[in-house]
XYZ file of N, CA and C in Angstrom:
714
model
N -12.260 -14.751 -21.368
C -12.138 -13.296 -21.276
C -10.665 -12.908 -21.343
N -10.376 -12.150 -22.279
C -9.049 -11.808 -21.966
C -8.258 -10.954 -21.139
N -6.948 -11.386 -20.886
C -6.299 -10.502 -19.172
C -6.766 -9.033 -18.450
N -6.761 -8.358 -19.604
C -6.890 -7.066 -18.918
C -8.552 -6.798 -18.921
N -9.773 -7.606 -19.697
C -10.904 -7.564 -19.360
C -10.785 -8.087 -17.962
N -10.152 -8.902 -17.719
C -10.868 -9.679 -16.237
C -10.113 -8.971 -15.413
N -9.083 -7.959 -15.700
C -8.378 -7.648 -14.339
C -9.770 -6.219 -14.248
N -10.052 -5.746 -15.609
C -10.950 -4.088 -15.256
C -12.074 -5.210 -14.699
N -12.743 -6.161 -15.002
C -13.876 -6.645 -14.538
C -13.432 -6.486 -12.939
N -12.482 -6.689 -12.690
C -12.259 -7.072 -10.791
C -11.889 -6.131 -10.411
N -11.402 -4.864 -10.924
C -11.185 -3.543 -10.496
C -12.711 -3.089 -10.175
N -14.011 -2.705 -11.426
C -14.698 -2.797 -11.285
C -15.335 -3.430 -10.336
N -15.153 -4.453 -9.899
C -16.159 -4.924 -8.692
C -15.485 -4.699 -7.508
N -14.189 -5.004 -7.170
C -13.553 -3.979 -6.071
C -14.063 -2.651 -5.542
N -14.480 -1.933 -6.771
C -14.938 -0.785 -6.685
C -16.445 -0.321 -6.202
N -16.962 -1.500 -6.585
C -18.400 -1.733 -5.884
C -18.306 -2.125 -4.572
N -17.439 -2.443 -4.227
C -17.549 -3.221 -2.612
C -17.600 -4.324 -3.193
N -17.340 -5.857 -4.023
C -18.161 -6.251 -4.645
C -16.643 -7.523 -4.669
N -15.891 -7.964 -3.247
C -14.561 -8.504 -3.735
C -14.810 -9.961 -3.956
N -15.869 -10.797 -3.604
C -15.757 -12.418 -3.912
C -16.223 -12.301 -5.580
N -16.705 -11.676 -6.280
C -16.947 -11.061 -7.464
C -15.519 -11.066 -8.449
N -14.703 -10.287 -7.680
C -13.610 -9.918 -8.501
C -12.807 -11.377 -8.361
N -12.837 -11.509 -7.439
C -11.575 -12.812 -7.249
C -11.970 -13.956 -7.798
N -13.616 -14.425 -7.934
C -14.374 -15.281 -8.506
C -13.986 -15.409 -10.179
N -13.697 -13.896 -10.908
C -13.787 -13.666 -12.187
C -11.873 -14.261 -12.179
N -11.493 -14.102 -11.389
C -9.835 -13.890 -11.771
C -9.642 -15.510 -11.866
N -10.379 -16.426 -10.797
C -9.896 -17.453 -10.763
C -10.651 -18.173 -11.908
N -11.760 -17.906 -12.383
C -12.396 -18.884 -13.324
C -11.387 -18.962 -14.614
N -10.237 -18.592 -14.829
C -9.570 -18.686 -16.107
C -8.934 -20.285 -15.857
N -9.244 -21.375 -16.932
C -8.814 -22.576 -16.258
C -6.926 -22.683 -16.351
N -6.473 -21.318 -16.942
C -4.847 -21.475 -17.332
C -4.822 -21.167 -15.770
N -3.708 -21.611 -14.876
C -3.596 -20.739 -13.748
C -2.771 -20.004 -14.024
N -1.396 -20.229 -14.821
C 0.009 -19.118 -15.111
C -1.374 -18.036 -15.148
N -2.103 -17.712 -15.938
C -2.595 -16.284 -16.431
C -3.458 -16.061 -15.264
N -4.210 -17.046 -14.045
C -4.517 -16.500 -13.265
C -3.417 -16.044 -11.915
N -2.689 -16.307 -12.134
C -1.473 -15.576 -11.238
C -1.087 -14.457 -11.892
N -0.545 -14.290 -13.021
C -0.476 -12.836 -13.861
C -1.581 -12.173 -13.705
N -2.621 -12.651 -13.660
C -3.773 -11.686 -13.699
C -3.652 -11.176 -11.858
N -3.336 -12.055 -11.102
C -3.962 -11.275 -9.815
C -2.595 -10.249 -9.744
N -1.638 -10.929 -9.939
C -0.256 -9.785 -9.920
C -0.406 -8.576 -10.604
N -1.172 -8.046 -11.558
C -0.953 -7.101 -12.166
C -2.715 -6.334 -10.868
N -3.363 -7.148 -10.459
C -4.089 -6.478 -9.807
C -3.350 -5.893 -8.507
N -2.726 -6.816 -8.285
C -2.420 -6.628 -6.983
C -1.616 -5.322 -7.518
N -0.330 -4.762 -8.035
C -0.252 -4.095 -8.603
C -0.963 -2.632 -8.634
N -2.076 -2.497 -9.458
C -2.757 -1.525 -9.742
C -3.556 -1.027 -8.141
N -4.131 -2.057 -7.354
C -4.289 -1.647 -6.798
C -3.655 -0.822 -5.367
N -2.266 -1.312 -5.503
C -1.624 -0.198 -4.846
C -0.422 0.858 -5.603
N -0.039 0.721 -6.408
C 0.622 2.071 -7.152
C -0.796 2.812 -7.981
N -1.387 2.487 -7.900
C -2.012 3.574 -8.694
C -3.528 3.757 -8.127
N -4.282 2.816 -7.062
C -5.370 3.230 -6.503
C -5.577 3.721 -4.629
N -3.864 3.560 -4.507
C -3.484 3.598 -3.274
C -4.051 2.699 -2.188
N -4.493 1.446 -2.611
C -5.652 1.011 -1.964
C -5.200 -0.250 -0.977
N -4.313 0.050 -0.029
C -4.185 -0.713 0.625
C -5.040 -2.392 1.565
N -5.991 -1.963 1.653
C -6.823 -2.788 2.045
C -7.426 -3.546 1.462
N -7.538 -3.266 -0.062
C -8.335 -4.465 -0.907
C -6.663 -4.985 -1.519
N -5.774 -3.978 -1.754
C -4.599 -5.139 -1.818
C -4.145 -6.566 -0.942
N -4.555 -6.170 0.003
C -4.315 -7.254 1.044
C -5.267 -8.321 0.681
N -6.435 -7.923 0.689
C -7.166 -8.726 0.597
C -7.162 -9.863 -0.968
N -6.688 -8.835 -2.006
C -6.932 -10.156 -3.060
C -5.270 -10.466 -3.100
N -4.301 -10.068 -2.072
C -3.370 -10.771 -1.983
C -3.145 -11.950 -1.514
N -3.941 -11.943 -0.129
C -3.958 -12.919 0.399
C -4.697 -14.057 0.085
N -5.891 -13.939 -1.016
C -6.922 -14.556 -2.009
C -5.255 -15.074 -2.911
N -4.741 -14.463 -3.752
C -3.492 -14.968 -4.485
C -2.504 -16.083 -4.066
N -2.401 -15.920 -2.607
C -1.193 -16.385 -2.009
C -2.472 -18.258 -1.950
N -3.100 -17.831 -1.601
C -4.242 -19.202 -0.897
C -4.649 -19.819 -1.864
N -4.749 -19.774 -3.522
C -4.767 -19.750 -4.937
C -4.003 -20.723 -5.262
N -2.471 -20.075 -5.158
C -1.191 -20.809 -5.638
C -0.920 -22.035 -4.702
N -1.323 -21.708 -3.239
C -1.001 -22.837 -2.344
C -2.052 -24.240 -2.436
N -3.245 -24.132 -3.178
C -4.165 -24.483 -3.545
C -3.765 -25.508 -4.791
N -3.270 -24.915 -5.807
C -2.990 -25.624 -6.551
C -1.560 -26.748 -6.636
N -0.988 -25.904 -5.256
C 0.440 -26.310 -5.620
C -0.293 -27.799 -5.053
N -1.151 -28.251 -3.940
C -1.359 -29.105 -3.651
C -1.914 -30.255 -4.293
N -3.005 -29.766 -5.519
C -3.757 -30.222 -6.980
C -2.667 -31.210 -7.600
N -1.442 -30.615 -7.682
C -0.107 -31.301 -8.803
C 0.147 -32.695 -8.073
N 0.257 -33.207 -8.944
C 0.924 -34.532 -9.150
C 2.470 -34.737 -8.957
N 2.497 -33.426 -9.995
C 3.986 -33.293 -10.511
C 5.000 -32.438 -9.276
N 6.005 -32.933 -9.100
C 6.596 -32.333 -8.293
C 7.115 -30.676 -8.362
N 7.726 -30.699 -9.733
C 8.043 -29.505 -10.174
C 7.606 -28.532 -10.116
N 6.087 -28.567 -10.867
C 5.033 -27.870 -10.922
C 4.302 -27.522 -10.061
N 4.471 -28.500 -8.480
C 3.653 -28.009 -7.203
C 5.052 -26.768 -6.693
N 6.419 -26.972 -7.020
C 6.908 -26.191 -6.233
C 6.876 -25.045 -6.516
N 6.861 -24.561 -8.483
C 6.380 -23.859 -9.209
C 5.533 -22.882 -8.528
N 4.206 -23.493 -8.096
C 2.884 -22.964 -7.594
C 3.543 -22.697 -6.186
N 3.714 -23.361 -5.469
C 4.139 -22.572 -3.995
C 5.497 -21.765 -3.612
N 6.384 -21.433 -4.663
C 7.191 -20.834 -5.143
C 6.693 -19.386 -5.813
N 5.580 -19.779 -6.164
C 4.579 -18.317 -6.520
C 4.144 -18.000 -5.406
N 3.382 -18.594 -4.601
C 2.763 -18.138 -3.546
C 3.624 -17.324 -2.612
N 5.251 -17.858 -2.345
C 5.958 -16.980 -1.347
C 6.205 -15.696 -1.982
N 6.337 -15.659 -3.598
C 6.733 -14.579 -3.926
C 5.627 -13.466 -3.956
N 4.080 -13.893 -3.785
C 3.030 -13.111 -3.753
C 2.710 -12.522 -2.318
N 3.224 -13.213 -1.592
C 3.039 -12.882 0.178
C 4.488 -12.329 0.740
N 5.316 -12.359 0.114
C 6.277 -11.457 0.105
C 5.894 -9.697 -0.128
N 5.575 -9.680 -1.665
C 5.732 -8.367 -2.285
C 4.839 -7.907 -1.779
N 3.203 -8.749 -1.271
C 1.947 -7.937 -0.667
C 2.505 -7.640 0.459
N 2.970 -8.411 1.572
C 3.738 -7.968 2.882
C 4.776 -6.420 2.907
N 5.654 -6.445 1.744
C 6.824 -5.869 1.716
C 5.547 -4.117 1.566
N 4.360 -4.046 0.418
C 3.693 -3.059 0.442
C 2.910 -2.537 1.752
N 2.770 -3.558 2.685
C 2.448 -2.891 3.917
C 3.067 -2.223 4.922
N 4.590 -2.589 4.796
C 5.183 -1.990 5.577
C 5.208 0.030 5.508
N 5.302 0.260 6.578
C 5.124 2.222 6.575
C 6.516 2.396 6.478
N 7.332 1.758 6.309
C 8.652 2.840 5.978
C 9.074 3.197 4.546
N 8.539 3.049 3.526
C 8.548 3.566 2.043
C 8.613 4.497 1.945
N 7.778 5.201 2.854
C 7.245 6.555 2.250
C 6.549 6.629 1.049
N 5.798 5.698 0.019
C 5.373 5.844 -1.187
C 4.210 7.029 -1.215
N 4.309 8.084 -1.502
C 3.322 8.847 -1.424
C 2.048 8.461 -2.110
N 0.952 9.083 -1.077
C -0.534 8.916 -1.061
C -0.918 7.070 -0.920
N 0.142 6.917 0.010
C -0.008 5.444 0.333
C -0.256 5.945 2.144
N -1.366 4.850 2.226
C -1.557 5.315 3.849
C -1.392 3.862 4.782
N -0.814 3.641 5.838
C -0.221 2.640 6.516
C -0.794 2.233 7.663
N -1.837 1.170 7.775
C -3.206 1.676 9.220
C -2.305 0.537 9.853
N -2.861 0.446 10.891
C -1.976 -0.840 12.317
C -2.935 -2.075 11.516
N -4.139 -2.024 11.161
C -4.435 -3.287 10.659
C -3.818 -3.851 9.400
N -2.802 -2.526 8.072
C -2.246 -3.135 7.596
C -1.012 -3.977 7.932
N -0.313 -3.311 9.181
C 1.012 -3.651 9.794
C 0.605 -4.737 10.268
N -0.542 -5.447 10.555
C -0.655 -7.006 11.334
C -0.728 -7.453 10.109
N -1.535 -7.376 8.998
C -1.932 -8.531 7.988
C -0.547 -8.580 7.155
N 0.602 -7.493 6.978
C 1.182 -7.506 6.328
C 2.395 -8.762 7.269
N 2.068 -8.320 8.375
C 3.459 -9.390 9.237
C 2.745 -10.400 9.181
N 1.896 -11.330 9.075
C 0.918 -12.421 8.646
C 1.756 -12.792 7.268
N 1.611 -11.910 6.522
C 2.015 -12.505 5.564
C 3.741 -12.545 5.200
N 4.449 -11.691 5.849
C 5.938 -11.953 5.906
C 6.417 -13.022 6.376
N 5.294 -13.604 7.926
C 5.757 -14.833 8.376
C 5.844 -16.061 7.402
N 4.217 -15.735 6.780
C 3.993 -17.126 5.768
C 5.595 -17.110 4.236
N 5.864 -15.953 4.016
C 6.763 -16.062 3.147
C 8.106 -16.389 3.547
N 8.344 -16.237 4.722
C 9.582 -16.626 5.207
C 9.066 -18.116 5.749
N 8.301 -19.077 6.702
C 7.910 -20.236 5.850
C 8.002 -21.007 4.871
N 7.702 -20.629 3.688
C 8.138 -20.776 2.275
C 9.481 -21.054 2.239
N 9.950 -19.869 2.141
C 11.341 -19.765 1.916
C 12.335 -21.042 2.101
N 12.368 -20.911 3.860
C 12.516 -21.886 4.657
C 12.185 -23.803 3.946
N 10.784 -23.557 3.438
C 10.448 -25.137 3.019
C 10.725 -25.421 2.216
N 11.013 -24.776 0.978
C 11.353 -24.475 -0.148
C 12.780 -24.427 -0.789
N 13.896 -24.477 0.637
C 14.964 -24.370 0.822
C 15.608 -23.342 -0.432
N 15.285 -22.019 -0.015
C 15.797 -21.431 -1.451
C 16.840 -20.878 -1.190
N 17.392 -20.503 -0.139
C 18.764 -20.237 -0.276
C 18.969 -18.978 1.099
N 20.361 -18.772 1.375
C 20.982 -17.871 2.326
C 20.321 -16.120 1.411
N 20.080 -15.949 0.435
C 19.833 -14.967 -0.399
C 18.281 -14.234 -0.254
N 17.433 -15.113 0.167
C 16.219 -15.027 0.088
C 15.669 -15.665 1.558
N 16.592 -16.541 2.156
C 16.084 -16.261 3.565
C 16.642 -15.150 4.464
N 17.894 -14.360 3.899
C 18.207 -13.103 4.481
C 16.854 -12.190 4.942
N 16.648 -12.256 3.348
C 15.632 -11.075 2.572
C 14.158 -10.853 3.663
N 13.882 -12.257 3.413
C 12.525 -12.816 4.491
C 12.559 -12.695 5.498
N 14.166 -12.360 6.278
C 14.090 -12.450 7.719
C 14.186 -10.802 7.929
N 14.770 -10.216 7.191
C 14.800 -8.879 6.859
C 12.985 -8.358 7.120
N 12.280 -8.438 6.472
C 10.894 -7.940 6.186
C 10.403 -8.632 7.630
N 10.356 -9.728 8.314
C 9.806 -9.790 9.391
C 10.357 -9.107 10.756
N 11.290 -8.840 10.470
C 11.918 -7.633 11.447
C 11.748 -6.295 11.455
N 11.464 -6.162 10.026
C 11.010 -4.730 9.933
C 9.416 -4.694 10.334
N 8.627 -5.430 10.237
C 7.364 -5.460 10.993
C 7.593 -5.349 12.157
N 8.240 -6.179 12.819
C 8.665 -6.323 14.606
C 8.801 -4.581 15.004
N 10.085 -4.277 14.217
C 10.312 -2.568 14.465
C 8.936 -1.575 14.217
N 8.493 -2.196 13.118
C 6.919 -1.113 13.263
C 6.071 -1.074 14.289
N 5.992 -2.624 14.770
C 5.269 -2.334 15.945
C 5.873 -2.450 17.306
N 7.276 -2.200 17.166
C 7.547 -1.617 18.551
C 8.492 -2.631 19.588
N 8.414 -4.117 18.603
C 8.923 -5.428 18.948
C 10.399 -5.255 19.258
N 10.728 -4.773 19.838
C 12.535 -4.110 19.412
C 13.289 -5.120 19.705
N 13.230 -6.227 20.638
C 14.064 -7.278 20.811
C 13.749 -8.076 19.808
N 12.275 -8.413 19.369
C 12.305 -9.491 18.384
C 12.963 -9.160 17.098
N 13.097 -7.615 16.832
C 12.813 -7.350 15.442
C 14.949 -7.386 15.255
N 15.450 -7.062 16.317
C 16.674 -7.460 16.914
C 17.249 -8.668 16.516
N 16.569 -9.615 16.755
C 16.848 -10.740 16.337
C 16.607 -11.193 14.927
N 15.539 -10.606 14.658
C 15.325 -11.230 12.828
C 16.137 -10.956 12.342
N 16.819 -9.235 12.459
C 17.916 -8.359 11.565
C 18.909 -9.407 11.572
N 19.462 -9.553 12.861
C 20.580 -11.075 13.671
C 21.057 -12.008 12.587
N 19.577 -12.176 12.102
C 18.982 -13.838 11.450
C 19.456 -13.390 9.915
N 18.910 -12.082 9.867
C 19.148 -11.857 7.966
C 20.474 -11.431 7.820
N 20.977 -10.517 8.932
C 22.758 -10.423 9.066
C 23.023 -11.569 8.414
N 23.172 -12.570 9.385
C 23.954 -13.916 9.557
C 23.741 -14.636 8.438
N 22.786 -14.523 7.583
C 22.142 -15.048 6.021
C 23.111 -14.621 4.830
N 22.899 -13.528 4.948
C 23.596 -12.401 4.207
C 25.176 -12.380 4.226
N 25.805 -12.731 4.963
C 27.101 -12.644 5.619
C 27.580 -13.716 5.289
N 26.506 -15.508 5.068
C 27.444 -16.267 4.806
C 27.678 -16.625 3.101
N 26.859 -15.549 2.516
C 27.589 -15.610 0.914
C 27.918 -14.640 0.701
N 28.516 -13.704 1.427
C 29.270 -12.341 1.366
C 28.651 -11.414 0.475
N 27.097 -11.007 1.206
C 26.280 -10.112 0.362
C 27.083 -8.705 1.251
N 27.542 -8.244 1.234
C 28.239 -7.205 2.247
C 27.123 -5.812 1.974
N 27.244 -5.584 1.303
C 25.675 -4.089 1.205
C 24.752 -4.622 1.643
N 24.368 -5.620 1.433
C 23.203 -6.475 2.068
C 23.340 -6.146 3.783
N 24.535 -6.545 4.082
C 24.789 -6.822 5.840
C 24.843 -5.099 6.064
N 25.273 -4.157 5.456
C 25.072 -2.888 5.361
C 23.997 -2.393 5.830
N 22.751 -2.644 5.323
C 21.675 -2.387 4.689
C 20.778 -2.917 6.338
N 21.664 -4.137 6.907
C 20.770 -4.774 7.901
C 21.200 -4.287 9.110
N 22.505 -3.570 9.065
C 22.843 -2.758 10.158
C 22.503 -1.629 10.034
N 22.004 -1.082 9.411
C 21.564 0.472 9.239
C 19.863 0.099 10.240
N 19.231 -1.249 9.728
C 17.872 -1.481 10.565
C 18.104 -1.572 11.751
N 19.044 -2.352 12.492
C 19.228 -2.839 13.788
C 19.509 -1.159 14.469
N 20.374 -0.766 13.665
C 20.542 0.829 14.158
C 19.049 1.926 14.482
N 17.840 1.487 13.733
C 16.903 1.842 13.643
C 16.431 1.529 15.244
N 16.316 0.288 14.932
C 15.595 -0.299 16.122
C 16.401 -0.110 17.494
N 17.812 0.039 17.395
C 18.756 0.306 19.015
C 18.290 2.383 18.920
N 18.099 3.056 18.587
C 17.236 4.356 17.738
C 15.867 4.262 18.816
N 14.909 3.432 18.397
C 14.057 3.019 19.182
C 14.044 3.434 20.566
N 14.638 2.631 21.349
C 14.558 2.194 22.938
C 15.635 3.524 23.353
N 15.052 4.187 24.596
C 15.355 5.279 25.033
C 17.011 4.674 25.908
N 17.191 3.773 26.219
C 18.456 3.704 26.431
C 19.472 3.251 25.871
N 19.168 3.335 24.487
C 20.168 2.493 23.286
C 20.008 3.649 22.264
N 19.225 5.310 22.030
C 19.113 5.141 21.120
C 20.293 6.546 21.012
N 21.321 6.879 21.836
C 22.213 7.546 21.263
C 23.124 6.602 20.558
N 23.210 5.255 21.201
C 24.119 4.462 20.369
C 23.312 4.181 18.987
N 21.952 4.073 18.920
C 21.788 3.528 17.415
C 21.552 4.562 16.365
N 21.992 6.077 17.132
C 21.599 7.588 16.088
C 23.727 7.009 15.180
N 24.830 6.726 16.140
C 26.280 6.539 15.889
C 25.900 5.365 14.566
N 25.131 4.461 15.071
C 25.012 2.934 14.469
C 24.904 3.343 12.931
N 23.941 3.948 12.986
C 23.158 4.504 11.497
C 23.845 5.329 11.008
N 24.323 6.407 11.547
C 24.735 7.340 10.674
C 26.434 6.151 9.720
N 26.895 5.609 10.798
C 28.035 4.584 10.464
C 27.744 3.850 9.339
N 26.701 3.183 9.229
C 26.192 2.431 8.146
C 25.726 2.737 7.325
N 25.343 4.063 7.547
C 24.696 4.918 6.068
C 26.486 5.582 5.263
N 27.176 6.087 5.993
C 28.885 6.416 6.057
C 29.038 5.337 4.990
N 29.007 4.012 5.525
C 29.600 2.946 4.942
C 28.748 2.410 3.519
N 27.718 3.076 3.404
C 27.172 2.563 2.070
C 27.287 3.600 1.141
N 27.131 4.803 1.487
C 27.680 5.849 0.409
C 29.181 5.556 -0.143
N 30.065 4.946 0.651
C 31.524 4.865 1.011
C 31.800 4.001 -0.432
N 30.390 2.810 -0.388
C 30.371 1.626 -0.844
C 30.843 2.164 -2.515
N 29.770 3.490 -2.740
C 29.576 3.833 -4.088
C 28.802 3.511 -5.095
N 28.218 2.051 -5.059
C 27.155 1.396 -6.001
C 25.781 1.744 -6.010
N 25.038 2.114 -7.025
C 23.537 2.525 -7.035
C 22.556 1.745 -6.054
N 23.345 0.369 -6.229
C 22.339 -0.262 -4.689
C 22.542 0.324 -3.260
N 23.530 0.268 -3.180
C 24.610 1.135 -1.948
C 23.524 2.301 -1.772
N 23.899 2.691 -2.815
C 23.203 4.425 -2.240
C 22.045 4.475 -2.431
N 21.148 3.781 -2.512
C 19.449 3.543 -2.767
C 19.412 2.926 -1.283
N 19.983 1.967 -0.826
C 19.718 1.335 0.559
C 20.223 2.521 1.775
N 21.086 3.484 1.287
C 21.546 4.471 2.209
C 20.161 5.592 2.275
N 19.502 5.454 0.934
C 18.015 6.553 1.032
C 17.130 5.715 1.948
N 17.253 4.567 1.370
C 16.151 3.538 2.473
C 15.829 3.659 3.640
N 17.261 3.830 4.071
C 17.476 3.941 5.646
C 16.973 5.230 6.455
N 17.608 6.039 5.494
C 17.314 7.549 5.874
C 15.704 7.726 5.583
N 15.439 7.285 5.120
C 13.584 6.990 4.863
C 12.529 6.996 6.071
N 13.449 5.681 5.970
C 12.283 4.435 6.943
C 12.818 4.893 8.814
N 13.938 5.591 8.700
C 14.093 5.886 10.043
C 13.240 7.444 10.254
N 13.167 8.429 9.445
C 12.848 9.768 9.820
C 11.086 8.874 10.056
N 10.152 7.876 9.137
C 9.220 7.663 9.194
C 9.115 6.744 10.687
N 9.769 5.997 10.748
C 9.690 5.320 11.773
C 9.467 6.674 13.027
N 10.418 7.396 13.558
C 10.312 8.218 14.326
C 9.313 8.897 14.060
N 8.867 9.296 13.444
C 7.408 10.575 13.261
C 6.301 9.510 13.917
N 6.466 8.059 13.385
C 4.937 6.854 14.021
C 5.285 7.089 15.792
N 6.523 7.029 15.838
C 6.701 6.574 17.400
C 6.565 7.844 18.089
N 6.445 8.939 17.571
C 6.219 10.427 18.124
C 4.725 10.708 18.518
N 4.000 10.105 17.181
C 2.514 10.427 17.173
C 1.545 9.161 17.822
C-alpha cells in the first residue's frame, strides 16, 4: 500500500475508535524506514491539524515501542542505534507536543496528557543519555523534563532539571540556550509564593538579555518565554 494510503487508512480507523487497526496497517509495511515515516507524518497530522492530542500519544508511544523493537531485531550495530536513535527522537517530539506552554491554538492540554507526555520525556532523555549523544541534546532533554516538573507544580525538581540543561548547555557555550533556561528557572522561582517577586526580576532579565542578544532564535525563545509563563500562570490560577 502506498504511504499516504496507509497513513488515510489509520486516520480513518483512528477515526472510528478503531486504533490497534491503524497501527496494525502502519506496521505491516516490511520496509521499517517507511514505517517510521509513515507513523511520523501521522503523528504529525494528528496533532497540527486534528488537534488530537490523545490518539497522538497513543500511536506515539506505539512508534517509540516499534523502533525500540527493532532496534533490538539488528544484528548490526549501526542500524540498532539507527532504530533507537529514532525512537528518542519520536518520544521527544510526542512529549515536547504535550507540554501546555505552546499555546498552539485549538490544542487542548488535559493532566493525563501532562503525565504521558513526562513518561515520555523521561524515556527520551534515557536515550539520550545511552546513546551518548552529546552536551547539545542532553541539555535539550533535560530542558523538556523540567518543563513537565513546572507543569505540574514540581518546582524543586523542575529546578534542578533546568540546573542539569543549564550546566549542558554552558559546557559548549550554547549561551541563548543558557538564556532560554534561565528565563524557565525564572518561571518556576515565578511559581512559589516566596520566590516569585524574585523570579517576575529573573525573567523579565532574561527575556532583556535575549532581545539584547538580537538573533531570530534569541527573539523566538524571548516569545517562548513570554508564552509559556502568561500560560503557566492562567493553569496555576484556575
Amino acid at each position: 500500500m502506498e504511504p499516504r494510503a496507509t497513513v488515510d487508512f489509520a486516520l480513518e480507523s483512528i477515526g472510528r475508535g478503531d486504533l490497534s487497526s491503524a497501527i496494525g496497517r502502519v506496521e505491516s509495511n516490511a520496509d521499517a524506514e517507511q514505517v517510521g515515516a509513515n507513523y511520523t507524518q501521522l503523528i504529525k497530522i494528528l496533532y497540527a491539524q486534528h488537534k488530537d492530542v490523545t490518539n497522538m500519544i497513543a500511536v506515539g508511544k506505539a512508534a517509540v515501542g516499534y523502533h525500540l523493537r527493532q532496534s533490538e531485531l539488528e544484528c548490526d550495530v549501526a542500524a540498532a542505534v539507527k532504530f533507537k536513535t529514532a525512537a528518542k527522537t519520536l518520544a521527544y517530539n510526542v512529549a515536547a507536543n504535550c507540554w501546555p506552554g505552546w499555546g498552539d491554538e485549538g490544542v487542548v492540554i488535559e493532566a493525563a496528557h501532562i503525565d504521558a507526555g513526562f513518561e515520555l520525556a523521561i524515556r527520551a532523555l534515557e536515550l539520550v543519555e545511552e546513546l551518548g549523544l552529546g552536551p547539545r541534546q542532553l541539555g535539550t532533554a533535560r530542558w523538556l523534563v523540567g518543563a513537565f516538573q513546572l507543569a505540574a507544580g514540581r518546582l524543586d525538581a523542575s529546578l534542578s532539571s533546568f540546573g542539569q540543561a543549564r550546566d549542558a548547555y554552558a559546557s559548549i557555550g550554547e549561551t541563548t540556550s543558557v538564556l532560554l533556561v534561565d528565563g524557565y528557572r525564572a518561571i518556576a522561582h515565578r511559581q512559589a509564593p516566596d520566590r516569585a517577586d524574585h523570579g517576575v526580576r529573573e525573567l523579565d532579565e532574561a527575556i532583556d538579555r535575549l532581545m539584547a542578544d538580537g538573533s531570530k532564535q534569541a527573539r523566538a525563545f524571548a516569545d517562548q518565554l513570554r508564552t509559556a509563563a502568561r500560560i503557566l500562570d492562567d493553569r496555576r490560577q484556575s
